[in-house]
CSV table of C-alpha atoms in Angstrom, one decimal:
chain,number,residue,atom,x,y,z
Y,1,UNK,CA,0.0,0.0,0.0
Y,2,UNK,CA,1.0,3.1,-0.6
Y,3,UNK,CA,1.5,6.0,1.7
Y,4,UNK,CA,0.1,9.6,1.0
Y,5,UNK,CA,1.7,11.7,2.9
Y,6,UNK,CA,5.3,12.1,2.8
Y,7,UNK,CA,7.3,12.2,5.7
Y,8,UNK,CA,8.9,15.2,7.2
Y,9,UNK,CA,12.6,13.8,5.2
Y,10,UNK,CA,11.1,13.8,2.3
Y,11,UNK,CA,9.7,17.1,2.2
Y,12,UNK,CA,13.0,18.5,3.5
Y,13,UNK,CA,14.8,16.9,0.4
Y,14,UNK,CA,12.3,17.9,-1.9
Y,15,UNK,CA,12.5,21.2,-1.0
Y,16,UNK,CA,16.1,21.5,-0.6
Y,17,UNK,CA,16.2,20.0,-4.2
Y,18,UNK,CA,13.4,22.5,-5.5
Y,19,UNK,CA,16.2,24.9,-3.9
Y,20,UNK,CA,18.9,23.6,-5.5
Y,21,UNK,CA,17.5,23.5,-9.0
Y,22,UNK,CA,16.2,27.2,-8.8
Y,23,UNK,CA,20.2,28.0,-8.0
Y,24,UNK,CA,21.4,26.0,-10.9
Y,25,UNK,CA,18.6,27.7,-13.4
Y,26,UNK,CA,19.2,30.7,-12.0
Y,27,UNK,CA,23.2,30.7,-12.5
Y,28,UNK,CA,22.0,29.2,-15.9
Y,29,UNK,CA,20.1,32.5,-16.9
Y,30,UNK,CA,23.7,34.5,-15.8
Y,31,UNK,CA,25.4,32.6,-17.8
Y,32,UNK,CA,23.3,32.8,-20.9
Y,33,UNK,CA,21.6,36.0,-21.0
Y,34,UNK,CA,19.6,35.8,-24.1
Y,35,UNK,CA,16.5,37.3,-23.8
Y,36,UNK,CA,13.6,36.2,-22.5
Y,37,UNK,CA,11.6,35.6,-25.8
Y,38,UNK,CA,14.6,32.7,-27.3
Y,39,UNK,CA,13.9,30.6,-23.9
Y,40,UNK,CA,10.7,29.9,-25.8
Y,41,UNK,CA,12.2,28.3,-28.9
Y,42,UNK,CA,13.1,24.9,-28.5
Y,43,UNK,CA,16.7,23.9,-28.9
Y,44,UNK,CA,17.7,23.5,-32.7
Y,45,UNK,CA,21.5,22.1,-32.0
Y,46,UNK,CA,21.2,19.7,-28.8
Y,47,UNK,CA,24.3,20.4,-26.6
Y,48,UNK,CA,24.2,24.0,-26.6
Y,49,UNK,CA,22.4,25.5,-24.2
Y,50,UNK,CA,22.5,24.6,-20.7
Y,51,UNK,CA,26.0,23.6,-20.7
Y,52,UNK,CA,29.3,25.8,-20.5
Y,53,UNK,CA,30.2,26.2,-24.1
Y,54,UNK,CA,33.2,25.2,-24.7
Y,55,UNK,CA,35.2,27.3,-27.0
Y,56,UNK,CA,37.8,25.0,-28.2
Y,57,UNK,CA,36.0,22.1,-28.4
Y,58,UNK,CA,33.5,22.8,-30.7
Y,59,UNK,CA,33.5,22.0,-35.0
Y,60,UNK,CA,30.8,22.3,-37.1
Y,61,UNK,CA,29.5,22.1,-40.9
Y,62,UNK,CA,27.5,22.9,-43.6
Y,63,UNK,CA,26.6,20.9,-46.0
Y,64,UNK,CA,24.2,22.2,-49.0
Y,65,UNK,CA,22.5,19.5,-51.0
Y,66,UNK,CA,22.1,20.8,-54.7
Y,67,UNK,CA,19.7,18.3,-55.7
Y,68,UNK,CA,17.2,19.3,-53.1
Y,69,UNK,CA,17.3,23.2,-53.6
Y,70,UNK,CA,14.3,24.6,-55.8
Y,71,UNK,CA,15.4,27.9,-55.7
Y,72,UNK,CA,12.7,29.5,-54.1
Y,73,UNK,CA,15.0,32.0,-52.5
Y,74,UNK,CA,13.2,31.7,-48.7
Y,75,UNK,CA,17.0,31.7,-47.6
Y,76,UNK,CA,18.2,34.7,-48.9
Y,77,UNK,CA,15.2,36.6,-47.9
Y,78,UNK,CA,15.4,35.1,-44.1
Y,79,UNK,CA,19.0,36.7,-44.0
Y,80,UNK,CA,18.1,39.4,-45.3
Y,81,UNK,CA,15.3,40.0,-42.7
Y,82,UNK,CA,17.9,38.6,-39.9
Y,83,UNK,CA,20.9,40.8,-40.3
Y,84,UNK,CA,19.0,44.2,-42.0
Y,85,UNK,CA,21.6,43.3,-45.0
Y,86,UNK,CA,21.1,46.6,-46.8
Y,87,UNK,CA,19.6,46.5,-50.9
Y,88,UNK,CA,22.3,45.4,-53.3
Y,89,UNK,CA,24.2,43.3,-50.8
Y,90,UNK,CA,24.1,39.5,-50.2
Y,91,UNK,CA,25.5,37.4,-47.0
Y,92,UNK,CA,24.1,34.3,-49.0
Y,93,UNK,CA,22.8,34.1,-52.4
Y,94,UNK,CA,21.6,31.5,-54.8
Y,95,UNK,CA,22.9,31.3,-58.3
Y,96,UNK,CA,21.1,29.7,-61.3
Y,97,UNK,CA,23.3,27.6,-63.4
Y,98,UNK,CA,22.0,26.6,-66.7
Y,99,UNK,CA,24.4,24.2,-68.6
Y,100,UNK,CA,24.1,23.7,-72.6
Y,101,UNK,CA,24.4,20.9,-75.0
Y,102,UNK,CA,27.9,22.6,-76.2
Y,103,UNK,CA,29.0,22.4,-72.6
Y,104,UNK,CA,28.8,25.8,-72.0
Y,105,UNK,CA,27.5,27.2,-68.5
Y,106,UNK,CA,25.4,30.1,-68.4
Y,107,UNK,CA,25.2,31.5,-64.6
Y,108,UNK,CA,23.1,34.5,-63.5
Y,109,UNK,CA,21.4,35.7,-60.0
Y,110,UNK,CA,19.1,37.9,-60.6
Y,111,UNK,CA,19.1,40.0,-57.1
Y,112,UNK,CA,21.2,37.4,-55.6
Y,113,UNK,CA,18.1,35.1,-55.5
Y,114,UNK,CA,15.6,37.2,-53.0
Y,115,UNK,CA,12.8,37.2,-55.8
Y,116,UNK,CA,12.9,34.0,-56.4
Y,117,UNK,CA,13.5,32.7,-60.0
Y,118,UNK,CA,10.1,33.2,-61.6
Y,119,UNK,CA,10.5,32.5,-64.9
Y,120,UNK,CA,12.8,30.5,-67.2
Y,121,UNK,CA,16.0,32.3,-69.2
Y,122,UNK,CA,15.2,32.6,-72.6
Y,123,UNK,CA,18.6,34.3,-73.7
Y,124,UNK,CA,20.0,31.3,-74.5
Y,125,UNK,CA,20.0,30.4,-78.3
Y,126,UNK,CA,20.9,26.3,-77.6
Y,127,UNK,CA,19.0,23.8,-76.5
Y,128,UNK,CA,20.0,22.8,-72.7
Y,129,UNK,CA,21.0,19.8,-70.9
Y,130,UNK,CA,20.3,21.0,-67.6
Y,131,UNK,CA,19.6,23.7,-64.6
Y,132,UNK,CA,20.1,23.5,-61.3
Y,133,UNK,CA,20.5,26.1,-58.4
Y,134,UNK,CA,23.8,26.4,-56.1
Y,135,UNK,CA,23.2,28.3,-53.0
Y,136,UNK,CA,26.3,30.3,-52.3
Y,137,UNK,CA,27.6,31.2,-48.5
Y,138,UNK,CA,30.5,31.8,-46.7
Y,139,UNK,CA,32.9,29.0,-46.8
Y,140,UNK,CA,34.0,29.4,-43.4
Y,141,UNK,CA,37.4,28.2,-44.5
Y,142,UNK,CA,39.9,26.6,-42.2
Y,143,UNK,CA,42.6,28.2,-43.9
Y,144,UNK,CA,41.3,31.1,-44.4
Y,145,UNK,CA,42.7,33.9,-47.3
Y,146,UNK,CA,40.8,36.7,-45.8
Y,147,UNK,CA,42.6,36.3,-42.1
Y,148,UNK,CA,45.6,36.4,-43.3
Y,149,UNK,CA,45.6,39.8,-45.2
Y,150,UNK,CA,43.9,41.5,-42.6
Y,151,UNK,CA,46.0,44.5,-41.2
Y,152,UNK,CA,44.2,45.0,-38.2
Y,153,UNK,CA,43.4,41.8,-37.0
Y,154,UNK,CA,39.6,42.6,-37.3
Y,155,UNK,CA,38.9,39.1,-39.7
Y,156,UNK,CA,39.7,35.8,-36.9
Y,157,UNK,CA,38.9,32.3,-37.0
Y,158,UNK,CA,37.4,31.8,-33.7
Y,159,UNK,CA,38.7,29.0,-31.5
Y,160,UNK,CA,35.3,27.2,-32.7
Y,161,UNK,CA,35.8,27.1,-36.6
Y,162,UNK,CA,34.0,30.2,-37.4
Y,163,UNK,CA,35.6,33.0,-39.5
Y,164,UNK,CA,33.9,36.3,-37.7
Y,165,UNK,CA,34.7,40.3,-38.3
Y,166,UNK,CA,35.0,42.1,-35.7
Y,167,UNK,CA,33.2,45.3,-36.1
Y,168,UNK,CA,34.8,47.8,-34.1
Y,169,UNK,CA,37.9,47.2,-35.3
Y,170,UNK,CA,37.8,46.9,-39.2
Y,171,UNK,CA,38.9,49.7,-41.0
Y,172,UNK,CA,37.2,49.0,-44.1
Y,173,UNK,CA,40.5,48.5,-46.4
Y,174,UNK,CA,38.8,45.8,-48.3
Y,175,UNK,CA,41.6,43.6,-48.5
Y,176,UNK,CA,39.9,40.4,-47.6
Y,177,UNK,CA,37.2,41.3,-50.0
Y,178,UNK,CA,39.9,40.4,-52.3
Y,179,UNK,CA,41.2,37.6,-50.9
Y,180,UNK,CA,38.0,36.0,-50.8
Y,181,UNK,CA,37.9,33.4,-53.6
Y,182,UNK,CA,34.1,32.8,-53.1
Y,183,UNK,CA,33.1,36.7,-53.0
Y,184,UNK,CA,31.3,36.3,-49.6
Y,185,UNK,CA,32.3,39.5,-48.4
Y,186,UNK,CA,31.0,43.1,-49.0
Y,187,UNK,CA,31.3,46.7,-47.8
Y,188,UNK,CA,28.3,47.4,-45.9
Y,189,UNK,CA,27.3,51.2,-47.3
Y,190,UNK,CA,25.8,52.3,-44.0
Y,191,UNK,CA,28.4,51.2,-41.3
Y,192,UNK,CA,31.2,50.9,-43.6
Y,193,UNK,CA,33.3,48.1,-42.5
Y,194,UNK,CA,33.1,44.5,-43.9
Y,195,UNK,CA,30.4,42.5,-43.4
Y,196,UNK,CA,29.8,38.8,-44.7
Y,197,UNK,CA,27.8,35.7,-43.8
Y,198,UNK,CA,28.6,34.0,-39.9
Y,199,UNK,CA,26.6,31.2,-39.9
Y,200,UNK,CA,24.5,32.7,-38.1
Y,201,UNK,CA,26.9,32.4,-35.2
Y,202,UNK,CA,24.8,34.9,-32.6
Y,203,UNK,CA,22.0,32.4,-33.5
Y,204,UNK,CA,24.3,29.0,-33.2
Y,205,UNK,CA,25.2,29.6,-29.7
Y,206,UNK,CA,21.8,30.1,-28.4
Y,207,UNK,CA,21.0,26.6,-30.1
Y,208,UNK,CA,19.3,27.5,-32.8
Y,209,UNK,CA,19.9,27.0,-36.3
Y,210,UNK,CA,21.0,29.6,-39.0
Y,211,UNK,CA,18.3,31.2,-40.2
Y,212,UNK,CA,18.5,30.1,-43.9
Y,213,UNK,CA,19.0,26.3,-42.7
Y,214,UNK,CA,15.4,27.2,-40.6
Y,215,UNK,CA,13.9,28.4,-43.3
Y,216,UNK,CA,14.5,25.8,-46.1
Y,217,UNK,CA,11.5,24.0,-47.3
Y,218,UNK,CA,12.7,20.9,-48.8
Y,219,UNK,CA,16.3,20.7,-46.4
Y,220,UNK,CA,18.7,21.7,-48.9
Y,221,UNK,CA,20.8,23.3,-46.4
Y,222,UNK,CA,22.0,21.4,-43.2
Y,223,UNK,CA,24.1,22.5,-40.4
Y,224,UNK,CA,25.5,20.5,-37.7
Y,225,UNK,CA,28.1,19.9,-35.2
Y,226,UNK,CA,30.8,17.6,-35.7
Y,227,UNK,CA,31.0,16.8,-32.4
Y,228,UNK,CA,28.1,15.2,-32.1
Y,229,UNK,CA,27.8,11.9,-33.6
Y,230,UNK,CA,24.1,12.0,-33.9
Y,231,UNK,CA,23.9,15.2,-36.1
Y,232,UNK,CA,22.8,15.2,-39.7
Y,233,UNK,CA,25.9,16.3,-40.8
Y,234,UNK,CA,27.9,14.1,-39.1
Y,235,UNK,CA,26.3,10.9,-40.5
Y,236,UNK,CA,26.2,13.0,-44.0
Y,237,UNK,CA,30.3,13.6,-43.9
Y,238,UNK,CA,30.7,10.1,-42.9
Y,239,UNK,CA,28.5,8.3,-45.0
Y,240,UNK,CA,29.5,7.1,-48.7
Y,241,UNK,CA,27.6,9.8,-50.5
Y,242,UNK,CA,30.6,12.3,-52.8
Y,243,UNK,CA,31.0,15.8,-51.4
Y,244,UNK,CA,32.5,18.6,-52.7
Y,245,UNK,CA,34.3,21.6,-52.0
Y,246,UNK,CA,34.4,25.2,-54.1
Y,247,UNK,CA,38.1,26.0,-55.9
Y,248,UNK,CA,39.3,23.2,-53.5
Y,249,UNK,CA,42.9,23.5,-55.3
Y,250,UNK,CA,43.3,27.1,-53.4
Y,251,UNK,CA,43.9,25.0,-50.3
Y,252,UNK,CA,41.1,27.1,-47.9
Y,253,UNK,CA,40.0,24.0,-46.6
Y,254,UNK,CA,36.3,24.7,-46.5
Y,255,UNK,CA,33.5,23.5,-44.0
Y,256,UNK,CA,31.3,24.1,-46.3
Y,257,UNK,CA,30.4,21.3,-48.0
Y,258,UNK,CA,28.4,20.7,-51.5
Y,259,UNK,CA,26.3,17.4,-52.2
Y,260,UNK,CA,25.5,16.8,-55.7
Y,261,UNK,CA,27.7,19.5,-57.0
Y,262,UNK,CA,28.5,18.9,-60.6
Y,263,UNK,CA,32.6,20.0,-61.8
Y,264,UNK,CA,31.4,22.9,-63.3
Y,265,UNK,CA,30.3,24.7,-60.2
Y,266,UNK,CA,32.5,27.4,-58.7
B,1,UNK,CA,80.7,68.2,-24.3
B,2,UNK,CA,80.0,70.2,-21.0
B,3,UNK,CA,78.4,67.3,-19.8
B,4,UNK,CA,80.3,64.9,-17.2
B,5,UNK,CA,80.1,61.3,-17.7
B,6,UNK,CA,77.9,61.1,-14.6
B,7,UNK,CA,75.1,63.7,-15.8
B,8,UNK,CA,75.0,61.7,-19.6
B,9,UNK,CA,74.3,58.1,-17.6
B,10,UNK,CA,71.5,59.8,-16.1
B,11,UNK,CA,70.5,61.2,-19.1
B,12,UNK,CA,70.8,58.1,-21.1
B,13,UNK,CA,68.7,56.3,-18.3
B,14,UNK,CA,65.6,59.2,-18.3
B,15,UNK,CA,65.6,58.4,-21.5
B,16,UNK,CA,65.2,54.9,-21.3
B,17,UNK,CA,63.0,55.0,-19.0
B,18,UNK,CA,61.0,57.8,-20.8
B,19,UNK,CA,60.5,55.5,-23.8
B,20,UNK,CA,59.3,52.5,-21.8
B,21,UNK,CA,56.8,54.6,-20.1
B,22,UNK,CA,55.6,55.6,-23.8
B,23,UNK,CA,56.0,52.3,-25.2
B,24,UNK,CA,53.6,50.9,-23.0
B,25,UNK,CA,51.4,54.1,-22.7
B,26,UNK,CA,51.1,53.6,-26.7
B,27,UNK,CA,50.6,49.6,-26.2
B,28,UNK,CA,47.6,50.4,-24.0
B,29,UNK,CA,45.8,52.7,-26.1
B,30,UNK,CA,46.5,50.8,-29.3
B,31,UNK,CA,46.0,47.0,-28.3
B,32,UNK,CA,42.2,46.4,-26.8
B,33,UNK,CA,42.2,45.0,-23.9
B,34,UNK,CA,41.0,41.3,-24.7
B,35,UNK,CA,43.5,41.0,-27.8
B,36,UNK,CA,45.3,37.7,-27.8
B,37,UNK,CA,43.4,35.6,-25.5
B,38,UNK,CA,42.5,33.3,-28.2
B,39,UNK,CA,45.1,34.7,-30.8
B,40,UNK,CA,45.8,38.1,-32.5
B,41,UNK,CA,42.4,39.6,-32.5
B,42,UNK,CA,40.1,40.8,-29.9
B,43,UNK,CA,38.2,38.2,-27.8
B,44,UNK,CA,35.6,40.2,-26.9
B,45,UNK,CA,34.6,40.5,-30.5
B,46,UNK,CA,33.3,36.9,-30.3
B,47,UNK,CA,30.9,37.8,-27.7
B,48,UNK,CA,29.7,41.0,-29.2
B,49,UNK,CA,28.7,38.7,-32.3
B,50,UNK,CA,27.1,36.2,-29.7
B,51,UNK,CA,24.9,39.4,-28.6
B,52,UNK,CA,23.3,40.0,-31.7
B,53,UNK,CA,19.7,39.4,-31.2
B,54,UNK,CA,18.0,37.3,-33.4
B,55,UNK,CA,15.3,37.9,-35.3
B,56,UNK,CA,13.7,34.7,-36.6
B,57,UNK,CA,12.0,32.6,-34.5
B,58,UNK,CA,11.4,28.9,-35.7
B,59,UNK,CA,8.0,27.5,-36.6
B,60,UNK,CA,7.5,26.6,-32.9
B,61,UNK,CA,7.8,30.2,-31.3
B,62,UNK,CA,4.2,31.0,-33.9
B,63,UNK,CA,2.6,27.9,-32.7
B,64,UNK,CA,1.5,28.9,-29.6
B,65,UNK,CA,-0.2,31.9,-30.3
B,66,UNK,CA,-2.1,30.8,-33.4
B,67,UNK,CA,-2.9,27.4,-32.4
B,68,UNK,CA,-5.7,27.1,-35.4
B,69,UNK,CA,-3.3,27.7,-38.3
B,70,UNK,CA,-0.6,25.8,-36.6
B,71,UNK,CA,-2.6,22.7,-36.4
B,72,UNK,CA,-3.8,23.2,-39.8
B,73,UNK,CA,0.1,23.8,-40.7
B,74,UNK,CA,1.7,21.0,-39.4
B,75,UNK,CA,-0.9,18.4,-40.9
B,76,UNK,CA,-0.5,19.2,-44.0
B,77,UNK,CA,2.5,19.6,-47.0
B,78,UNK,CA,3.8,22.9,-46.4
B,79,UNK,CA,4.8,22.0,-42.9
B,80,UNK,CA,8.7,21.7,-43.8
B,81,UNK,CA,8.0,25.7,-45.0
B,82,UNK,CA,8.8,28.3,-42.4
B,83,UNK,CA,5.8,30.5,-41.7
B,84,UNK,CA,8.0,33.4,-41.4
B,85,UNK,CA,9.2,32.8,-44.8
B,86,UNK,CA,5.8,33.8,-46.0
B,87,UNK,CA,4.7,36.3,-43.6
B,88,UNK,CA,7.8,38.1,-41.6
B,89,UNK,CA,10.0,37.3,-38.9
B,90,UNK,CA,8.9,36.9,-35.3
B,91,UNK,CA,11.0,40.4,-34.1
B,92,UNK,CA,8.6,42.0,-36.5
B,93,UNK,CA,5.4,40.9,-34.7
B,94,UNK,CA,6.3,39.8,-31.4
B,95,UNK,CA,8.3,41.2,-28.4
B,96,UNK,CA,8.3,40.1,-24.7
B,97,UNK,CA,5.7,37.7,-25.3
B,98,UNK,CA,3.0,40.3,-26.8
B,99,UNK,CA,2.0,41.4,-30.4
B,100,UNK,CA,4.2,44.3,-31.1
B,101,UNK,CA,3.4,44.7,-34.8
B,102,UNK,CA,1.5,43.8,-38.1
B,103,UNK,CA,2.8,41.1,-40.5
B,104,UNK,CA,1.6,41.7,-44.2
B,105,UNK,CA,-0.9,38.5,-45.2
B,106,UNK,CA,-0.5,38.2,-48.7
B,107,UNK,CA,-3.6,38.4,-50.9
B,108,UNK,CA,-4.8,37.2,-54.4
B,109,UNK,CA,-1.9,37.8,-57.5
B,110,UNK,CA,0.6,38.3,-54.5
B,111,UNK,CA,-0.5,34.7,-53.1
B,112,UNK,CA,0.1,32.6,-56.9
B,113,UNK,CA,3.5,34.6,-57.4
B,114,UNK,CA,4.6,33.4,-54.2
B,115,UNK,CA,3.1,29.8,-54.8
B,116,UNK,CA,4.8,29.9,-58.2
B,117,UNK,CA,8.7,30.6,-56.5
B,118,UNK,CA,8.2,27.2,-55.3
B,119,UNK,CA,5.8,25.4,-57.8
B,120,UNK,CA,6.6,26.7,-61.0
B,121,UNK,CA,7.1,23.7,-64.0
B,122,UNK,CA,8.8,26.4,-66.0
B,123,UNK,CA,11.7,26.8,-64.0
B,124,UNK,CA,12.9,23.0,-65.7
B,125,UNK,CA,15.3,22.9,-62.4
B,126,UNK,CA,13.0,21.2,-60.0
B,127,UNK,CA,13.5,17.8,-59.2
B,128,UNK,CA,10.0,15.6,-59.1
B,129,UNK,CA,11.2,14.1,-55.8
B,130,UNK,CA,11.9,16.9,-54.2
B,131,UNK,CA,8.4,19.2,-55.0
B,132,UNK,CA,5.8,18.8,-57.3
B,133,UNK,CA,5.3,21.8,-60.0
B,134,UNK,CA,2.7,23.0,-61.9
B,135,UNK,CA,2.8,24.9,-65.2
B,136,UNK,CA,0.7,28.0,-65.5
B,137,UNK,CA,-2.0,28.3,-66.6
B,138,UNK,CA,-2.3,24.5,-67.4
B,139,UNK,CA,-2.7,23.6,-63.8
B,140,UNK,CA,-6.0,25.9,-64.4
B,141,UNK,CA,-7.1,24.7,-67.6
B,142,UNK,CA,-7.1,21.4,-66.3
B,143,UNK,CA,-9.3,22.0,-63.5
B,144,UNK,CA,-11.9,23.7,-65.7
B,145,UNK,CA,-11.5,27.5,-64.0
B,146,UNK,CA,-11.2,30.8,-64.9
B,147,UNK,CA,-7.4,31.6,-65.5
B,148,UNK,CA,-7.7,34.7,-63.2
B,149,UNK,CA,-8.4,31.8,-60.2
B,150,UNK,CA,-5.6,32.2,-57.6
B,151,UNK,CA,-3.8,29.5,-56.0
B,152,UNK,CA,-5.3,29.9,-52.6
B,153,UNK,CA,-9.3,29.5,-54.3
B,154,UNK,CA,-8.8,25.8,-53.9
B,155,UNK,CA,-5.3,25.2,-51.9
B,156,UNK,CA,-5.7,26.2,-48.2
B,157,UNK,CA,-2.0,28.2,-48.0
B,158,UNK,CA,-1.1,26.6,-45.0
B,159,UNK,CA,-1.8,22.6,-46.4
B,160,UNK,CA,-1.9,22.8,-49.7
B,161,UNK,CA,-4.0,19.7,-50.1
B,162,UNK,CA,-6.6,19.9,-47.3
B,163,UNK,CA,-9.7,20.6,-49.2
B,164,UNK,CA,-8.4,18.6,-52.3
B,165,UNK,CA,-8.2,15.4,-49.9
B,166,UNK,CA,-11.3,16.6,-48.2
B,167,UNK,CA,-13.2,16.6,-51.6
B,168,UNK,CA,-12.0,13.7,-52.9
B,169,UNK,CA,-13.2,11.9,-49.9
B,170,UNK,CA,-16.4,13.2,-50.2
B,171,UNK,CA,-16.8,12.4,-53.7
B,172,UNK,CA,-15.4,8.5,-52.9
B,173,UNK,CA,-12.5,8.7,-54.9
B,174,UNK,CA,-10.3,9.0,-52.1
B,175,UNK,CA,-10.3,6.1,-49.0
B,176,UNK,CA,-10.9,8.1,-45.8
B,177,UNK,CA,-7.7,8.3,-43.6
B,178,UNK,CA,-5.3,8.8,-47.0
């Protein structure tokens, strides 16, 4: 039989548990002030919150699937709503390549893909073998070009794999802009300093995913940790499937990783 | 010349010690505090990123406030699409758990050209697998309508297919449950 009411131990440890969990959620909050409002989404990458993060032991990926994308262009309009990126300028865009029967490739991205591609091209005289969209991003190379011409020291790789621009010190020289080999950088007009795709890494370390990997409708784009053995991306880097890297004879070293690429993407 | 030996050592050592005194007056102002924790750039730049405040909620932060079109949502097709893909992001509407502003709700024309980013046969670069397309107007003319019929006159937005199945049970040529 059971009995009812607990004894006077019991509600001691109960309470000094209720206690004890109220410290540890409430060091929690210190330690991870991110607004109230993000508490409410539920954890995109598990691991992340409610755990130190630890800086150095951390490595993630991105993997883009070309077969899956449709090129509806929900990605490029979900960073551009995320990061205000002003008119003109792209963090990620999504090229349309259209390949001909004589081999040649015909590429255009008609404002960097936020539009959509509504209609077919119909500047091309030949008949053609085949179109297909390739979603471009920062490459968040291991070796990175752009870190090592910066002057200042404003372009890093972070302890955790992530190529980041600090703000405050950038002095808008443009040098990495040309180091780039993927063209994932730009000047942004209004606060003048280099700006360029993160990952999403303000979103990342409150567990969520990047926005344009949220946003994808048919999961073209996945993002993952490494660590984690579990993770999409994981299984996808070590399964059998070929993936690709972009100009991978410049020796960057990319994380970013293509599925279904065909040779003629760059 | 005037000088004695004496007065030029102590000289030499103001001096010295002059320079250091400006060498690290100069370090200080020039080098941020946090540069080289993790290597040469400032670690407090990381965190600064970190503090960004996001913007998109996911799916599940819409949920709970519109409970009819999220159940509606997640039974149908379009449930892999992000709701704020269509309408806005969640900064836009909500803050601190309240409605803070408007989100534009597309309507007629505006609804089939976004339908037709996704849907579009034209395009020749969508995989069947992956989504199913329609060419325009076809997809119309095969249904018998006026061509000036939106999308949304016979797909519910938020699952595509809802009255479709609904009809097709009704008319038998769908088992129920399918």
């Amino acid at each position: 039989m059971k009995i009812k009411d607990p004894s006077p131990d019991m509600k001691k440890r109960s309470f000094l548990k209720n206690v004890l969990n109220g410290t540890v959620a409430g060091c929690l909050y210190l330690v991870y002030p991110m607004g109230a409002d993000s508490f409410e989404i539920p954890e995109q990458i598990p691991g992340i919150r409610n755990k130190p993060y630890d800086i150095y032991d951390q490595e993630f990926a991105f993997v883009v699937d070309i077969t899956r994308c449709i090129g509806c262009g929900s990605c490029c309009v979900a960073d551009k709503r995320e990061f205000n990126v002003p008119d003109g300028n792209y963090r990620t865009w999504v090229e349309r390549y259209v390949k001909g029967f004589s081999d040649r490739i015909y590429v255009d991205c008609p404002n960097g893909g936020l539009d959509g591609y509504q209609s077919p091209r119909t500047d091309i005289k030949e008949k053609i073998r085949d179109t297909f969209f390739v979603p471009k991003l920062c490459n968040m190379c291991r070796e990175a070009p752009c870190v090592q011409v910066c002057p200042v020291g404003a372009t890093f790789t972070s302890p955790d794999g992530f190529v980041l621009v600090d703000d405050k010190r950038c002095v808008g020289c443009a040098y990495c802009i040309q180091a780039c080999p993927y063209s994932a950088r730009f000047i942004n007009p209004e606060t003048r300093v280099v700006e360029k795709c993160t990952w999403c890494y303000n979103r990342v370390r409150k567990g969520l995913l990047p926005a344009c990997v949220q946003v994808c409708p048919t999961g073209a784009r996945k993002f993952g940790s490494l660590k984690d053995e579990n993770s999409e991306v994981y299984k996808i880097l070590k399964g059998p499937g070929v993936l690709t890297v972009l100009k991978k004879e410049m020796g960057t070293w990319p994380a970013l990783y293509y599925k279904g690429a065909r040779r003629e993407v760059v | 010349m005037g000088l004695s030996y004496k007065v030029r050592l102590i000289l030499v050592c103001i001096g010295i010690f002059v320079m250091v005194v400006l060498g690290f007056f100069f370090k200080t102002l020039l080098i941020p505090d946090s540069f080289g924790v993790y290597g040469p750039f400032r670690a407090d730049a990381i965190d600064e990123i970190v503090e960004i405040p996001i913007r998109h909620g996911t799916n599940d932060s819409c949920f709970k406030c519109h409970p009819y079109e999220a159940k509606i949502h997640k039974a149908g097709l379009h449930k892999t699409i992000s709701c704020e893909f269509c309408h806005g992001t969640y900064a836009d509407h909500v803050a601190d758990g309240k409605k803070t502003g408007v989100l534009p709700v597309k309507t007629g024309e505006q609804i089939t050209t976004l339908c037709l980013r996704c849907h579009n046969t034209e395009i020749k670069a969508r995989s069947e697998k992956v989504i199913k397309t329609v060419a325009m107007p076809d997809h119309l003319r095969d249904q018998h309508v006026k061509l000036s019929h939106n999308c949304s006159q016979c797909h519910n937005v938020h699952a595509p297919l809802k009255y479709i199945n609904r009809a097709k049970q009704i008319t038998g040529l769908m088992e129920k449950g399918q």
